[in-house]
mmCIF file of C-alpha atoms in Angstrom:
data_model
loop_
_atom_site.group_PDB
_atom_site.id
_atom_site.type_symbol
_atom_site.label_atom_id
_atom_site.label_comp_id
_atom_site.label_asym_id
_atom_site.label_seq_id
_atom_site.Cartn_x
_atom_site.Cartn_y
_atom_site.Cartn_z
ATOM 1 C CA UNK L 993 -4.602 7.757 8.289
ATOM 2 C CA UNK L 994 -0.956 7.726 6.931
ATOM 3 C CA UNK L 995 1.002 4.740 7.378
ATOM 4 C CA UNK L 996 4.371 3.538 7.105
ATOM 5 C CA UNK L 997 3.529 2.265 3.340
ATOM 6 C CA UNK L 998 2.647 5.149 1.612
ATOM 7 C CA UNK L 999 0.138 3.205 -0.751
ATOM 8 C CA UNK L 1000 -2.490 3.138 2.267
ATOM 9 C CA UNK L 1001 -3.508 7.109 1.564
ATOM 10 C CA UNK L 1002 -5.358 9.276 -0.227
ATOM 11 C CA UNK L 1003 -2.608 11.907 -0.989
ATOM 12 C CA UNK L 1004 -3.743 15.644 -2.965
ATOM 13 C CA UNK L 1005 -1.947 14.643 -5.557
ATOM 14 C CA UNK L 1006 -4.489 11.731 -6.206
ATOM 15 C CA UNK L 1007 -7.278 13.700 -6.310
ATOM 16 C CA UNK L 1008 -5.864 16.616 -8.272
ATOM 17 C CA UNK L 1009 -5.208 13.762 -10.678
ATOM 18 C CA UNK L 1010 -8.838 12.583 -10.371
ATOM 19 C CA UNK L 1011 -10.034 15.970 -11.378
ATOM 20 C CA UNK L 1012 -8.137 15.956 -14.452
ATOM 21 C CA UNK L 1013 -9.523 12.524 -15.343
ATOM 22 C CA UNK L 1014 -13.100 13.931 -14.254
ATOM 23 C CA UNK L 1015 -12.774 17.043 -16.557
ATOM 24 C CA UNK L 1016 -11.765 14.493 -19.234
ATOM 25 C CA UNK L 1017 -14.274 12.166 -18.603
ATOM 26 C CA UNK L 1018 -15.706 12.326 -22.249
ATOM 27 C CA UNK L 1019 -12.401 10.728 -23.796
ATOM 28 C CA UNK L 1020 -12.087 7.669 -21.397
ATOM 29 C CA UNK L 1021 -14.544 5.254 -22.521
ATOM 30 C CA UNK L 1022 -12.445 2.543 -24.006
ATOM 31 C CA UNK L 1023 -8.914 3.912 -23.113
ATOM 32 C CA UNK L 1024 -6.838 1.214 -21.756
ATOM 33 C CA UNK L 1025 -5.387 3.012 -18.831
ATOM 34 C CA UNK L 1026 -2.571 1.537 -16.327
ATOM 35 C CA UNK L 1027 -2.270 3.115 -12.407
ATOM 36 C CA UNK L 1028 1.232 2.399 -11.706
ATOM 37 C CA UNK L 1029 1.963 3.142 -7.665
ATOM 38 C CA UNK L 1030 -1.734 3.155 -7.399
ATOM 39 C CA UNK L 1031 -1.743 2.361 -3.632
ATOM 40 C CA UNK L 1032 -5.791 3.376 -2.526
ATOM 41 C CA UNK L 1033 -6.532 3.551 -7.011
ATOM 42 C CA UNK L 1034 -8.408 6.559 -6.557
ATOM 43 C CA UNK L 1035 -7.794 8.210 -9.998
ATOM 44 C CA UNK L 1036 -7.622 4.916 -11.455
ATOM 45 C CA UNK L 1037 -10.909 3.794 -9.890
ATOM 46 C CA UNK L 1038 -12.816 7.004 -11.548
ATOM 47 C CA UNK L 1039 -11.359 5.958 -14.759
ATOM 48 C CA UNK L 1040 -12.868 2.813 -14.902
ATOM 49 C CA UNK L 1041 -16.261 4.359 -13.306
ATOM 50 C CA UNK L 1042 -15.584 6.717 -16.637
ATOM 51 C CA UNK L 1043 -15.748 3.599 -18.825
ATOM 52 C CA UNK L 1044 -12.010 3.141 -19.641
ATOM 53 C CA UNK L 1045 -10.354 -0.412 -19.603
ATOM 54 C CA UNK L 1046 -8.350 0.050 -16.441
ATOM 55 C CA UNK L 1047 -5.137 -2.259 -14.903
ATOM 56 C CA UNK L 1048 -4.156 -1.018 -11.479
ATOM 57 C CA UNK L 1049 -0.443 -1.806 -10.592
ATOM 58 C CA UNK L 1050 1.564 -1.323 -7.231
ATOM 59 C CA UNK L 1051 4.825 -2.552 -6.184
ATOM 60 C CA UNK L 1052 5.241 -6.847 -5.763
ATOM 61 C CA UNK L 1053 7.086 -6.114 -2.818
ATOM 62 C CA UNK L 1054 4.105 -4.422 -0.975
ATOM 63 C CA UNK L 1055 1.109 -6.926 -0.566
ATOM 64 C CA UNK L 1056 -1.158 -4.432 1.074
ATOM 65 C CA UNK L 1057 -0.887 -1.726 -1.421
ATOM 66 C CA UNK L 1058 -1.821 -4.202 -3.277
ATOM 67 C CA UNK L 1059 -4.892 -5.241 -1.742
ATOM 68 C CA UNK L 1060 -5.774 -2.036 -1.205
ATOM 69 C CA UNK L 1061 -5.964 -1.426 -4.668
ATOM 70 C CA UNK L 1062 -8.469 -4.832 -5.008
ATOM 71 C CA UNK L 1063 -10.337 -3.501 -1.907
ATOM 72 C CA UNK L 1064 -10.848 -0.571 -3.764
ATOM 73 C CA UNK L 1065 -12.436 -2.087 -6.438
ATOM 74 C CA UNK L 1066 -14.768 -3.952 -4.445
ATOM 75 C CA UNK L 1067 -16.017 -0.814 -2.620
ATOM 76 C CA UNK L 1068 -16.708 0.792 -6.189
ATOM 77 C CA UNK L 1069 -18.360 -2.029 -7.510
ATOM 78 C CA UNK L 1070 -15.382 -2.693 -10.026
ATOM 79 C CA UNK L 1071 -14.647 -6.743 -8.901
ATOM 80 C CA UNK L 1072 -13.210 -7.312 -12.576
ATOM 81 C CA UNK L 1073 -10.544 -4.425 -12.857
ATOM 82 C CA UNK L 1074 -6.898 -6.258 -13.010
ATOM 83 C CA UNK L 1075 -4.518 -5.692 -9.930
ATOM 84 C CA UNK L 1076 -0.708 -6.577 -10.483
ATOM 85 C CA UNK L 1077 2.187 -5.914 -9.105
ATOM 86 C CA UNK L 1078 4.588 -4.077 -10.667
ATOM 87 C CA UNK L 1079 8.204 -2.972 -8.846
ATOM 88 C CA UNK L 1080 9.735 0.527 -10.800
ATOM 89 C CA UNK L 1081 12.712 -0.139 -12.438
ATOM 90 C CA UNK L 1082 12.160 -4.325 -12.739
ATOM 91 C CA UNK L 1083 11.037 -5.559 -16.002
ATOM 92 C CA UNK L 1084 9.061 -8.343 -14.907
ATOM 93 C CA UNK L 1085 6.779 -11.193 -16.762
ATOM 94 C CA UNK L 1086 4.156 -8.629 -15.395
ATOM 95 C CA UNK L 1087 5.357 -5.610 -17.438
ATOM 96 C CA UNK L 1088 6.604 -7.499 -20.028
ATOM 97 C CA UNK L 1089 3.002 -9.510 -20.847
ATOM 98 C CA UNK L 1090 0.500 -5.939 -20.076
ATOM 99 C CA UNK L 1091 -1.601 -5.522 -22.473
ATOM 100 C CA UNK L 1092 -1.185 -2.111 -24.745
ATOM 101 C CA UNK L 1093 -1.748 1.419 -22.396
ATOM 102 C CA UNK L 1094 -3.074 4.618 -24.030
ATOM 103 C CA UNK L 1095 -2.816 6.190 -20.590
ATOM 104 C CA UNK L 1096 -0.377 5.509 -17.723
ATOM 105 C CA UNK L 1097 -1.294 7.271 -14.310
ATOM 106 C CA UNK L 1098 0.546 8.062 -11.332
ATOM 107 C CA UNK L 1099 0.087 10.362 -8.603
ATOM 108 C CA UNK L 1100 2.748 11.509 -6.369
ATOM 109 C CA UNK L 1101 5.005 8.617 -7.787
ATOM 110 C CA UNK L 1102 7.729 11.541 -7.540
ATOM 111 C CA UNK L 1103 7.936 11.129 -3.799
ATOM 112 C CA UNK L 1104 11.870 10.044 -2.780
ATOM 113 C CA UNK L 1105 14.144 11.025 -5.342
ATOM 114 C CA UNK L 1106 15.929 7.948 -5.511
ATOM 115 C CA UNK L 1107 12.948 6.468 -7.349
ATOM 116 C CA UNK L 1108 12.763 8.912 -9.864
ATOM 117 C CA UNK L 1109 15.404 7.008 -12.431
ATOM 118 C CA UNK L 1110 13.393 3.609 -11.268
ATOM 119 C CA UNK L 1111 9.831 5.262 -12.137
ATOM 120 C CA UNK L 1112 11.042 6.835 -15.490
ATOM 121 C CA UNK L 1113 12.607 3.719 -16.766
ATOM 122 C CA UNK L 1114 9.310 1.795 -16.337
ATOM 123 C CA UNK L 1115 7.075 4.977 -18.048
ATOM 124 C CA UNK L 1116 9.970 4.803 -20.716
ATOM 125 C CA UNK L 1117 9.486 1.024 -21.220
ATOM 126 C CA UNK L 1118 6.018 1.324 -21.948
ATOM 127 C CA UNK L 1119 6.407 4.369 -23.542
ATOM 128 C CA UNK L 1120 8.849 2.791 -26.097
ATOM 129 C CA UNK L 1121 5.881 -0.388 -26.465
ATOM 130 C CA UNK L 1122 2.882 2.090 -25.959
ATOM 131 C CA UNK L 1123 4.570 5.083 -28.724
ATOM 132 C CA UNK L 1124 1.303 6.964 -28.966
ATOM 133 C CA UNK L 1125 0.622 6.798 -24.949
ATOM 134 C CA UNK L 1126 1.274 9.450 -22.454
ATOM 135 C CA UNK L 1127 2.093 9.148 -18.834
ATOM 136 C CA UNK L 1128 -0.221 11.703 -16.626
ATOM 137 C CA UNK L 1129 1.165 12.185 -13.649
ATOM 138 C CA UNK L 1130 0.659 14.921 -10.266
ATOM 139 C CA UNK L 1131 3.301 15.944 -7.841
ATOM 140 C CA UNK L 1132 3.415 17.297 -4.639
ATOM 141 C CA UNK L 1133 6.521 20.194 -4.808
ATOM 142 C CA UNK L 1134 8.487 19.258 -1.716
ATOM 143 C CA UNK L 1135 11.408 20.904 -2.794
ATOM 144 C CA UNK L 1136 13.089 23.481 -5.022
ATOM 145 C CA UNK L 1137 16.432 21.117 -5.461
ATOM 146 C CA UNK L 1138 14.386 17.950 -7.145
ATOM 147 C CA UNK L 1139 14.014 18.095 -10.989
ATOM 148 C CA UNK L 1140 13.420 15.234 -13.232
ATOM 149 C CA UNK L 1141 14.227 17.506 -16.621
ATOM 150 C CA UNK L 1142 17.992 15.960 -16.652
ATOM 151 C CA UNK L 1143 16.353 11.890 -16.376
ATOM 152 C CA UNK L 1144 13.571 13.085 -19.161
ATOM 153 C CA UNK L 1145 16.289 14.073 -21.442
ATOM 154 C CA UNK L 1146 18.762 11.132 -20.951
ATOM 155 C CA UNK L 1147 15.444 8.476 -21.511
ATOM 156 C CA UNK L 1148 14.306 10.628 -24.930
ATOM 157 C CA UNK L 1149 11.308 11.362 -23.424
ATOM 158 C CA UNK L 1150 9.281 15.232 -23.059
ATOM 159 C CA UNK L 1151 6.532 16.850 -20.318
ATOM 160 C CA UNK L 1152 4.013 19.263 -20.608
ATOM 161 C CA UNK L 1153 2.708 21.198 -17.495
ATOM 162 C CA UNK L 1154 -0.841 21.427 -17.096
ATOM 163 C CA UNK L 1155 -2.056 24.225 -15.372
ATOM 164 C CA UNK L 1156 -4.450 23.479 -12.390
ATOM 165 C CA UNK L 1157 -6.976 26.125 -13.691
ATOM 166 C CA UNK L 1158 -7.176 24.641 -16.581
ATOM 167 C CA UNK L 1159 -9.238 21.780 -14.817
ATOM 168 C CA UNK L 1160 -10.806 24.036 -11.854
ATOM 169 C CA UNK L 1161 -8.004 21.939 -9.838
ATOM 170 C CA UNK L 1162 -6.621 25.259 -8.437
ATOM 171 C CA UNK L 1163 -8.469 25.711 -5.500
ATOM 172 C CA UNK L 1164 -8.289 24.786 -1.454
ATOM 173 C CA UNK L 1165 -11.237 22.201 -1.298
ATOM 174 C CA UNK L 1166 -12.064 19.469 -4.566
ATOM 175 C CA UNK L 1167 -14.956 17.626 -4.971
ATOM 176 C CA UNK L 1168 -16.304 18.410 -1.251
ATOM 177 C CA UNK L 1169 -12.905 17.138 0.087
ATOM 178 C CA UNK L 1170 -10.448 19.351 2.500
ATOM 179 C CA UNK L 1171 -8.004 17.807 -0.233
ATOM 180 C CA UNK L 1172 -5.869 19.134 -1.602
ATOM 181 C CA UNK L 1173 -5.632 21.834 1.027
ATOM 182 C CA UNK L 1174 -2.922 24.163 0.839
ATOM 183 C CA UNK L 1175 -0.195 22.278 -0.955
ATOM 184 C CA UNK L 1176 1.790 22.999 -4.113
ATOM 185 C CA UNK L 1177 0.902 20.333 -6.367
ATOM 186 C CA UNK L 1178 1.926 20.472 -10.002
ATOM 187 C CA UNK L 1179 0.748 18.577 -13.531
ATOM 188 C CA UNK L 1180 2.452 17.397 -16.281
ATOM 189 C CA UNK L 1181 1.988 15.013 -19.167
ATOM 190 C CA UNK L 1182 5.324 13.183 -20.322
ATOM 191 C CA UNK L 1183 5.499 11.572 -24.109
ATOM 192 C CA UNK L 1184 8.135 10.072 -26.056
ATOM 193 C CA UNK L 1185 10.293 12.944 -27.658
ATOM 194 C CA UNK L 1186 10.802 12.468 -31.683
ATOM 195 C CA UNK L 1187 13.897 11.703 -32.921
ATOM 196 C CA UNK L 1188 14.089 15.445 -33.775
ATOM 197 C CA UNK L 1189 13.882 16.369 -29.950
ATOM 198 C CA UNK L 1190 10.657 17.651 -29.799
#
């Protein structure tokens, strides 16, 4: 049921995102993996089912995305998977004490456009203390005007798109679920540039 906070759905874009982490299920075990905007956790859930070392983060300014998250992990058997809150854009005692990240998650996190400097800054933060992690993130395409190719470049930072057929996510129905249905939704992987600019 959608609801005025966001967090409180499943959106396509989170279980396009679990499909990727499914089909990659083989490299998870022991990744240290951070959900940021997690909201209902789904791809972050399957990567701890996976056997990967998962922290779930939401904004501190919405408790019940952030219970959601904890409910979450109740429901999949998961009661020791961290939940913090993390606001984009905020360094906080919170970001500044997590633990290393191989993998940073976040689907549909490219929602409003006047987040998408916030949400950046934070992946480039621990980016910058993570150098060898990657962010992997979905998006819904909800228009033709948004880019975030000008905010990559100005934070150093590069993306990859990952083709949906690449992970059988290119179809109507996943995993027995009327989600995605028929939205555009779009993968990419973002990584530090090198000082070179690749």
């Amino acid at each position: 049921v959608l609801d005025s906070q966001y967090g409180l759905y499943a959106w396509p874009c989170a279980v396009v995102l679990a499909q990727y982490l499914w089909a990659h299920r083989r490299s998870l075990p022991g990744k240290r993996v951070l959900e940021v905007g997690a909201g209902v956790s789904l791809p972050g859930v399957l990567a701890a089912k996976c056997g990967a070392e998962v922290t779930l983060s939401d904004s501190e300014e919405l408790p019940r995305c952030l219970q959601s998250c904890r409910t979450s992990c109740l429901m999949n058997d998961l009661p020791r998977v961290p939940v913090i809150g993390l606001t984009w854009g905020r360094v906080s005692p919170q970001l500044l004490s997590l633990a290393p990240v191989d993998i940073i998650l976040g689907s549909d996190v490219f929602f409003d456009p006047k987040d998408f400097e916030d949400i950046l800054t934070t992946v480039y933060f621990l980016l910058e203390k993570n150098p060898h992690a990657q962010f992997w993130t979905t998006y819904q395409v909800r228009s033709a005007d948004w880019s975030i190719e000008a905010l990559l470049c100005k934070w150093n930072m590069k993306n990859i798109h990952i083709p949906l057929r690449s992970f059988s996510a290119d179809k109507e129905h996943l995993a027995g679920s009327p989600l995605p249905g028929r939205h555009t939704i779009e993968m990419m992987i973002i990584s530090l540039a090198r000082s070179d600019g690749t």
